CSV table of N, CA, C and O in Angstrom, one decimal:
chain,number,residue,atom,x,y,z
A,1,ARG,N,88.4,103.4,102.1
A,1,ARG,CA,87.6,102.2,102.1
A,1,ARG,C,87.1,101.8,103.5
A,1,ARG,O,87.9,101.4,104.3
A,2,THR,N,85.9,101.9,103.7
A,2,THR,CA,85.3,101.6,105.0
A,2,THR,C,85.1,100.1,105.2
A,2,THR,O,85.0,99.3,104.2
A,3,PRO,N,85.0,99.6,106.4
A,3,PRO,CA,84.8,98.2,106.6
A,3,PRO,C,83.4,97.7,106.0
A,3,PRO,O,83.4,96.6,105.4
A,4,SER,N,82.4,98.6,106.0
A,4,SER,CA,81.2,98.2,105.4
A,4,SER,C,81.3,98.0,103.9
A,4,SER,O,80.8,97.1,103.3
A,5,LEU,N,82.0,99.0,103.2
A,5,LEU,CA,82.2,98.8,101.8
A,5,LEU,C,83.0,97.6,101.5
A,5,LEU,O,82.8,96.9,100.5
A,6,LEU,N,84.1,97.4,102.3
A,6,LEU,CA,84.9,96.2,102.0
A,6,LEU,C,84.1,94.9,102.2
A,6,LEU,O,84.4,94.0,101.4
A,7,SER,N,83.2,94.9,103.1
A,7,SER,CA,82.4,93.7,103.3
A,7,SER,C,81.5,93.4,102.1
A,7,SER,O,81.4,92.3,101.7
A,8,THR,N,80.9,94.5,101.6
A,8,THR,CA,80.1,94.4,100.4
A,8,THR,C,80.9,93.9,99.2
A,8,THR,O,80.5,93.1,98.4
A,9,TYR,N,82.0,94.5,99.1
A,9,TYR,CA,83.0,94.1,98.0
A,9,TYR,C,83.4,92.7,98.1
A,9,TYR,O,83.4,91.9,97.1
A,10,ALA,N,83.7,92.3,99.4
A,10,ALA,CA,84.1,90.9,99.6
A,10,ALA,C,82.9,89.9,99.2
A,10,ALA,O,83.2,88.9,98.5
A,11,LEU,N,81.7,90.3,99.5
A,11,LEU,CA,80.6,89.4,99.1
A,11,LEU,C,80.5,89.3,97.6
A,11,LEU,O,80.3,88.2,97.1
A,12,ALA,N,80.6,90.4,96.9
A,12,ALA,CA,80.6,90.4,95.4
A,12,ALA,C,81.7,89.5,94.9
A,12,ALA,O,81.5,88.7,93.9
A,13,LEU,N,82.9,89.7,95.4
A,13,LEU,CA,84.0,88.8,95.0
A,13,LEU,C,83.7,87.4,95.2
A,13,LEU,O,84.0,86.5,94.3
A,14,PHE,N,83.2,87.0,96.4
A,14,PHE,CA,82.9,85.7,96.7
A,14,PHE,C,81.9,85.1,95.8
A,14,PHE,O,82.1,84.0,95.3
A,15,LYS,N,80.9,85.8,95.5
A,15,LYS,CA,79.8,85.3,94.6
A,15,LYS,C,80.3,85.2,93.2
A,15,LYS,O,79.7,84.4,92.4
A,16,SER,N,81.4,85.9,92.8
A,16,SER,CA,81.9,85.7,91.5
A,16,SER,C,83.0,84.7,91.4
A,16,SER,O,83.7,84.5,90.4
A,17,GLY,N,83.2,84.0,92.5
A,17,GLY,CA,84.2,82.9,92.6
A,17,GLY,C,85.6,83.3,92.9
A,17,GLY,O,86.5,82.5,92.9
A,18,ARG,N,85.8,84.6,93.3
A,18,ARG,CA,87.1,85.1,93.6
A,18,ARG,C,87.3,85.0,95.1
A,18,ARG,O,87.4,86.0,95.8
A,19,ILE,N,87.4,83.7,95.6
A,19,ILE,CA,87.4,83.4,97.0
A,19,ILE,C,88.6,84.0,97.8
A,19,ILE,O,88.4,84.6,98.9
A,20,ALA,N,89.8,83.9,97.3
A,20,ALA,CA,90.9,84.4,98.0
A,20,ALA,C,90.9,85.9,98.1
A,20,ALA,O,91.2,86.5,99.2
A,21,GLU,N,90.4,86.6,97.1
A,21,GLU,CA,90.3,88.0,97.1
A,21,GLU,C,89.2,88.4,98.1
A,21,GLU,O,89.4,89.5,98.8
A,22,ALA,N,88.1,87.7,98.1
A,22,ALA,CA,87.1,88.0,99.1
A,22,ALA,C,87.6,87.8,100.5
A,22,ALA,O,87.3,88.7,101.4
A,23,ASP,N,88.4,86.8,100.8
A,23,ASP,CA,88.9,86.6,102.1
A,23,ASP,C,89.8,87.7,102.5
A,23,ASP,O,89.8,88.2,103.7
A,24,GLU,N,90.6,88.2,101.6
A,24,GLU,CA,91.5,89.4,101.8
A,24,GLU,C,90.6,90.6,102.2
A,24,GLU,O,91.0,91.4,103.1
A,25,ALA,N,89.6,90.9,101.4
A,25,ALA,CA,88.7,92.0,101.7
A,25,ALA,C,88.0,91.9,103.0
A,25,ALA,O,87.9,92.9,103.8
A,26,TRP,N,87.5,90.7,103.3
A,26,TRP,CA,86.9,90.5,104.6
A,26,TRP,C,87.9,90.7,105.8
A,26,TRP,O,87.6,91.3,106.8
A,27,SER,N,89.1,90.2,105.6
A,27,SER,CA,90.2,90.4,106.6
A,27,SER,C,90.5,91.9,106.8
A,27,SER,O,90.6,92.4,108.0
A,28,GLU,N,90.5,92.7,105.7
A,28,GLU,CA,90.8,94.1,105.8
A,28,GLU,C,89.6,94.8,106.5
A,28,GLU,O,89.8,95.7,107.3
A,29,ALA,N,88.4,94.3,106.2
A,29,ALA,CA,87.2,94.9,106.9
A,29,ALA,C,87.2,94.7,108.4
A,29,ALA,O,86.9,95.6,109.2
A,30,ILE,N,87.5,93.4,108.7
A,30,ILE,CA,87.6,93.1,110.2
A,30,ILE,C,88.6,93.9,110.9
A,30,ILE,O,88.4,94.4,112.0
A,31,ALA,N,89.8,94.0,110.3
A,31,ALA,CA,90.9,94.8,110.9
A,31,ALA,C,90.5,96.3,111.1
A,31,ALA,O,90.9,96.9,112.1
A,32,GLY,N,89.7,96.8,110.2
A,32,GLY,CA,89.3,98.2,110.3
A,32,GLY,C,88.0,98.5,111.1
A,32,GLY,O,87.6,99.6,111.3
A,33,ALA,N,87.3,97.4,111.5
A,33,ALA,CA,86.1,97.6,112.2
A,33,ALA,C,86.3,98.1,113.6
A,33,ALA,O,87.1,97.6,114.3
A,34,ALA,N,85.5,99.1,113.9
A,34,ALA,CA,85.6,99.7,115.2
A,34,ALA,C,84.5,99.5,116.2
A,34,ALA,O,84.5,100.0,117.3
A,35,SER,N,83.5,98.7,115.7
A,35,SER,CA,82.3,98.4,116.6
A,35,SER,C,81.8,97.0,116.4
A,35,SER,O,82.0,96.4,115.3
A,36,ALA,N,81.1,96.5,117.4
A,36,ALA,CA,80.4,95.2,117.3
A,36,ALA,C,79.4,95.2,116.2
A,36,ALA,O,79.3,94.2,115.5
A,37,ALA,N,78.7,96.3,115.9
A,37,ALA,CA,77.7,96.4,114.9
A,37,ALA,C,78.4,96.2,113.5
A,37,ALA,O,77.8,95.5,112.7
A,38,THR,N,79.6,96.7,113.3
A,38,THR,CA,80.3,96.5,112.0
A,38,THR,C,80.7,95.1,111.9
A,38,THR,O,80.6,94.5,110.8
A,39,ILE,N,81.2,94.5,113.0
A,39,ILE,CA,81.6,93.1,112.9
A,39,ILE,C,80.4,92.2,112.5
A,39,ILE,O,80.5,91.3,111.7
A,40,LYS,N,79.2,92.5,113.1
A,40,LYS,CA,78.0,91.7,112.8
A,40,LYS,C,77.6,91.9,111.3
A,40,LYS,O,77.2,91.0,110.7
A,41,GLU,N,77.8,93.1,110.8
A,41,GLU,CA,77.6,93.4,109.4
A,41,GLU,C,78.5,92.5,108.5
A,41,GLU,O,78.1,91.9,107.5
A,42,ILE,N,79.7,92.4,108.9
A,42,ILE,CA,80.7,91.6,108.1
A,42,ILE,C,80.3,90.1,108.2
A,42,ILE,O,80.3,89.5,107.2
A,43,ALA,N,80.0,89.7,109.4
A,43,ALA,CA,79.6,88.3,109.5
A,43,ALA,C,78.3,88.0,108.7
A,43,ALA,O,78.2,86.9,108.1
A,44,SER,N,77.4,89.0,108.7
A,44,SER,CA,76.2,88.8,107.9
A,44,SER,C,76.5,88.6,106.4
A,44,SER,O,75.8,87.9,105.7
A,45,SER,N,77.4,89.4,105.9
A,45,SER,CA,77.8,89.2,104.5
A,45,SER,C,78.4,87.9,104.3
A,45,SER,O,78.2,87.3,103.2
A,46,GLN,N,79.1,87.3,105.2
A,46,GLN,CA,79.7,86.0,105.1
A,46,GLN,C,78.6,84.9,105.1
A,46,GLN,O,78.6,84.0,104.4
A,47,ILE,N,77.6,85.1,105.9
A,47,ILE,CA,76.4,84.2,106.0
A,47,ILE,C,75.7,84.3,104.7
A,47,ILE,O,75.3,83.3,104.1
A,48,GLU,N,75.5,85.5,104.1
A,48,GLU,CA,74.8,85.7,102.8
A,48,GLU,C,75.6,84.9,101.7
A,48,GLU,O,75.0,84.5,100.8
A,49,ALA,N,76.9,84.8,101.9
A,49,ALA,CA,77.7,84.1,100.9
A,49,ALA,C,77.7,82.6,101.2
A,49,ALA,O,78.4,81.8,100.5
A,50,GLN,N,76.8,82.2,102.1
A,50,GLN,CA,76.7,80.8,102.5
A,50,GLN,C,77.9,80.2,103.1
A,50,GLN,O,78.3,79.1,102.9
A,51,SER,N,78.6,81.1,103.8
A,51,SER,CA,79.9,80.7,104.4
A,51,SER,C,79.8,80.9,105.9
A,51,SER,O,80.4,81.8,106.5
A,52,VAL,N,79.0,80.0,106.5
A,52,VAL,CA,78.8,80.1,108.0
A,52,VAL,C,80.1,79.9,108.8
A,52,VAL,O,80.3,80.6,109.8
A,53,ASP,N,81.0,79.0,108.3
A,53,ASP,CA,82.2,78.8,108.9
A,53,ASP,C,83.1,80.1,109.0
A,53,ASP,O,83.7,80.4,110.0
A,54,ARG,N,83.0,80.9,107.9
A,54,ARG,CA,83.8,82.1,107.9
A,54,ARG,C,83.1,83.1,109.0
A,54,ARG,O,83.9,83.8,109.7
A,55,ALA,N,81.8,83.1,109.0
A,55,ALA,CA,81.1,84.0,109.9
A,55,ALA,C,81.5,83.6,111.4
A,55,ALA,O,81.7,84.5,112.2
A,56,ILE,N,81.5,82.4,111.7
A,56,ILE,CA,81.8,81.9,113.0
A,56,ILE,C,83.3,82.3,113.3
A,56,ILE,O,83.5,82.8,114.4
A,57,ALA,N,84.2,82.1,112.4
A,57,ALA,CA,85.6,82.4,112.6
A,57,ALA,C,85.7,83.9,112.8
A,57,ALA,O,86.5,84.3,113.7
A,58,THR,N,85.0,84.7,112.1
A,58,THR,CA,85.0,86.2,112.3
A,58,THR,C,84.6,86.6,113.7
A,58,THR,O,85.3,87.3,114.4
A,59,LEU,N,83.4,86.0,114.1
A,59,LEU,CA,82.9,86.4,115.5
A,59,LEU,C,83.8,85.9,116.6
A,59,LEU,O,84.1,86.6,117.6
A,60,VAL,N,84.3,84.6,116.5
A,60,VAL,CA,85.1,84.1,117.5
A,60,VAL,C,86.5,84.8,117.6
A,60,VAL,O,87.0,85.1,118.6
A,61,GLY,N,87.0,85.1,116.4
A,61,GLY,CA,88.3,85.8,116.4
A,61,GLY,C,88.2,87.2,117.0
A,61,GLY,O,89.1,87.6,117.8
A,62,VAL,N,87.1,87.9,116.7
A,62,VAL,CA,87.0,89.3,117.4
A,62,VAL,C,86.7,89.1,118.9
A,62,VAL,O,87.3,89.9,119.7
A,63,ARG,N,86.0,88.1,119.2
A,63,ARG,CA,85.7,87.9,120.6
A,63,ARG,C,87.0,87.7,121.4
A,63,ARG,O,87.2,88.2,122.5
A,64,LYS,N,87.9,86.9,120.8
A,64,LYS,CA,89.2,86.6,121.4
A,64,LYS,C,90.1,87.8,121.4
A,64,LYS,O,90.8,88.1,122.4
A,65,ARG,N,90.0,88.6,120.4
A,65,ARG,CA,90.9,89.8,120.3
A,65,ARG,C,90.5,90.8,121.4
A,65,ARG,O,91.4,91.4,121.9
A,66,PHE,N,89.3,90.9,121.8
A,66,PHE,CA,88.9,91.8,122.8
A,66,PHE,C,88.8,91.1,124.2
A,66,PHE,O,88.5,91.8,125.2
A,67,GLY,N,88.9,89.8,124.2
A,67,GLY,CA,88.9,89.1,125.5
A,67,GLY,C,87.5,89.1,126.2
A,67,GLY,O,87.4,89.1,127.4
A,68,LEU,N,86.5,89.2,125.3
A,68,LEU,CA,85.1,89.2,125.9
A,68,LEU,C,84.4,88.0,125.4
A,68,LEU,O,83.8,87.9,124.4
A,69,GLU,N,84.4,87.0,126.3
A,69,GLU,CA,83.8,85.7,126.0
A,69,GLU,C,82.3,85.7,125.7
A,69,GLU,O,81.7,84.9,125.0
A,70,ALA,N,81.6,86.7,126.2
A,70,ALA,CA,80.1,86.8,126.0
A,70,ALA,C,79.8,87.5,124.7
A,70,ALA,O,78.6,87.5,124.3
A,71,LEU,N,80.8,88.2,124.2
A,71,LEU,CA,80.5,89.0,122.9
A,71,LEU,C,80.0,88.0,121.8
A,71,LEU,O,80.6,87.0,121.6
A,72,PHE,N,79.0,88.4,121.2
A,72,PHE,CA,78.4,87.6,120.0
A,72,PHE,C,77.9,86.3,120.4
A,72,PHE,O,77.7,85.4,119.6
A,73,ALA,N,77.6,86.1,121.7
A,73,ALA,CA,77.1,84.7,122.2
A,73,ALA,C,75.8,84.3,121.5
A,73,ALA,O,75.7,83.2,121.1
A,74,ASP,N,74.9,85.3,121.4
A,74,ASP,CA,73.6,84.9,120.7
A,74,ASP,C,73.8,84.6,119.3
A,74,ASP,O,73.3,83.6,118.8
A,75,GLU,N,74.6,85.4,118.6
A,75,GLU,CA,74.8,85.2,117.1
A,75,GLU,C,75.5,83.8,116.9
A,75,GLU,O,75.2,83.0,116.0
A,76,LEU,N,76.5,83.5,117.8
A,76,LEU,CA,77.3,82.3,117.6
A,76,LEU,C,76.4,81.1,117.9
A,76,LEU,O,76.5,80.1,117.2
A,77,SER,N,75.6,81.2,118.9
A,77,SER,CA,74.7,80.0,119.3
A,77,SER,C,73.8,79.7,118.1
A,77,SER,O,73.6,78.5,117.8
A,78,LYS,N,73.3,80.7,117.4
A,78,LYS,CA,72.4,80.5,116.3
A,78,LYS,C,73.2,79.9,115.1
A,78,LYS,O,72.7,79.0,114.4
A,79,LEU,N,74.4,80.4,114.9
A,79,LEU,CA,75.2,79.8,113.8
A,79,LEU,C,75.6,78.4,114.1
A,79,LEU,O,75.5,77.5,113.2
A,80,TYR,N,76.0,78.1,115.3
A,80,TYR,CA,76.3,76.7,115.7
A,80,TYR,C,75.1,75.8,115.5
A,80,TYR,O,75.2,74.7,115.0
A,81,ALA,N,74.0,76.3,116.0
A,81,ALA,CA,72.7,75.5,115.9
A,81,ALA,C,72.4,75.2,114.4
A,81,ALA,O,71.9,74.1,114.0
A,82,SER,N,72.6,76.2,113.5
A,82,SER,CA,72.3,76.0,112.1
A,82,SER,C,73.1,74.9,111.5
A,82,SER,O,72.8,74.4,110.5
A,83,GLN,N,74.3,74.6,112.1
A,83,GLN,CA,75.2,73.6,111.6
A,83,GLN,C,74.9,72.2,112.4
A,83,GLN,O,75.6,71.3,112.1
A,84,GLY,N,74.0,72.2,113.3
A,84,GLY,CA,73.7,71.1,114.1
A,84,GLY,C,74.7,70.8,115.2
A,84,GLY,O,74.8,69.8,115.8
A,85,ASN,N,75.4,71.9,115.5
A,85,ASN,CA,76.4,71.8,116.6
A,85,ASN,C,75.8,72.4,117.9
A,85,ASN,O,75.7,73.6,118.0
A,86,TYR,N,75.4,71.5,118.8
A,86,TYR,CA,74.7,71.9,120.0
A,86,TYR,C,75.6,71.7,121.2
A,86,TYR,O,75.1,71.7,122.3
A,87,LYS,N,76.9,71.7,121.1
A,87,LYS,CA,77.9,71.5,122.2
A,87,LYS,C,77.9,72.7,123.1
A,87,LYS,O,77.9,73.8,122.7
C-alpha cells in the first residue's frame, strides 16, 4: 500500500463519513511518504475533503519532522490565507 493509494483511500473514507479510519489512513500515508511531492499529494487530498486544518497539520508536522522551516512555506501561506489567518 503506497502513500498515494492510502491518501486516495483516506479521502474516500472521509467522504463516506468514516473520519477516524480516514485519519488512520492519512497517518499511515504520511509515515510512508518519502518525498515532499507525496506529502503535497496527501495534503491535497485533505483539502479536497474540505479539511484545511488537517492539511495544515500535515504540512507543519512534516516540516518539523525534517527541521526545515521553509518547507511548504508557499502552500502553508495559501492555506492560512484561505482561513483568513494572515499572521
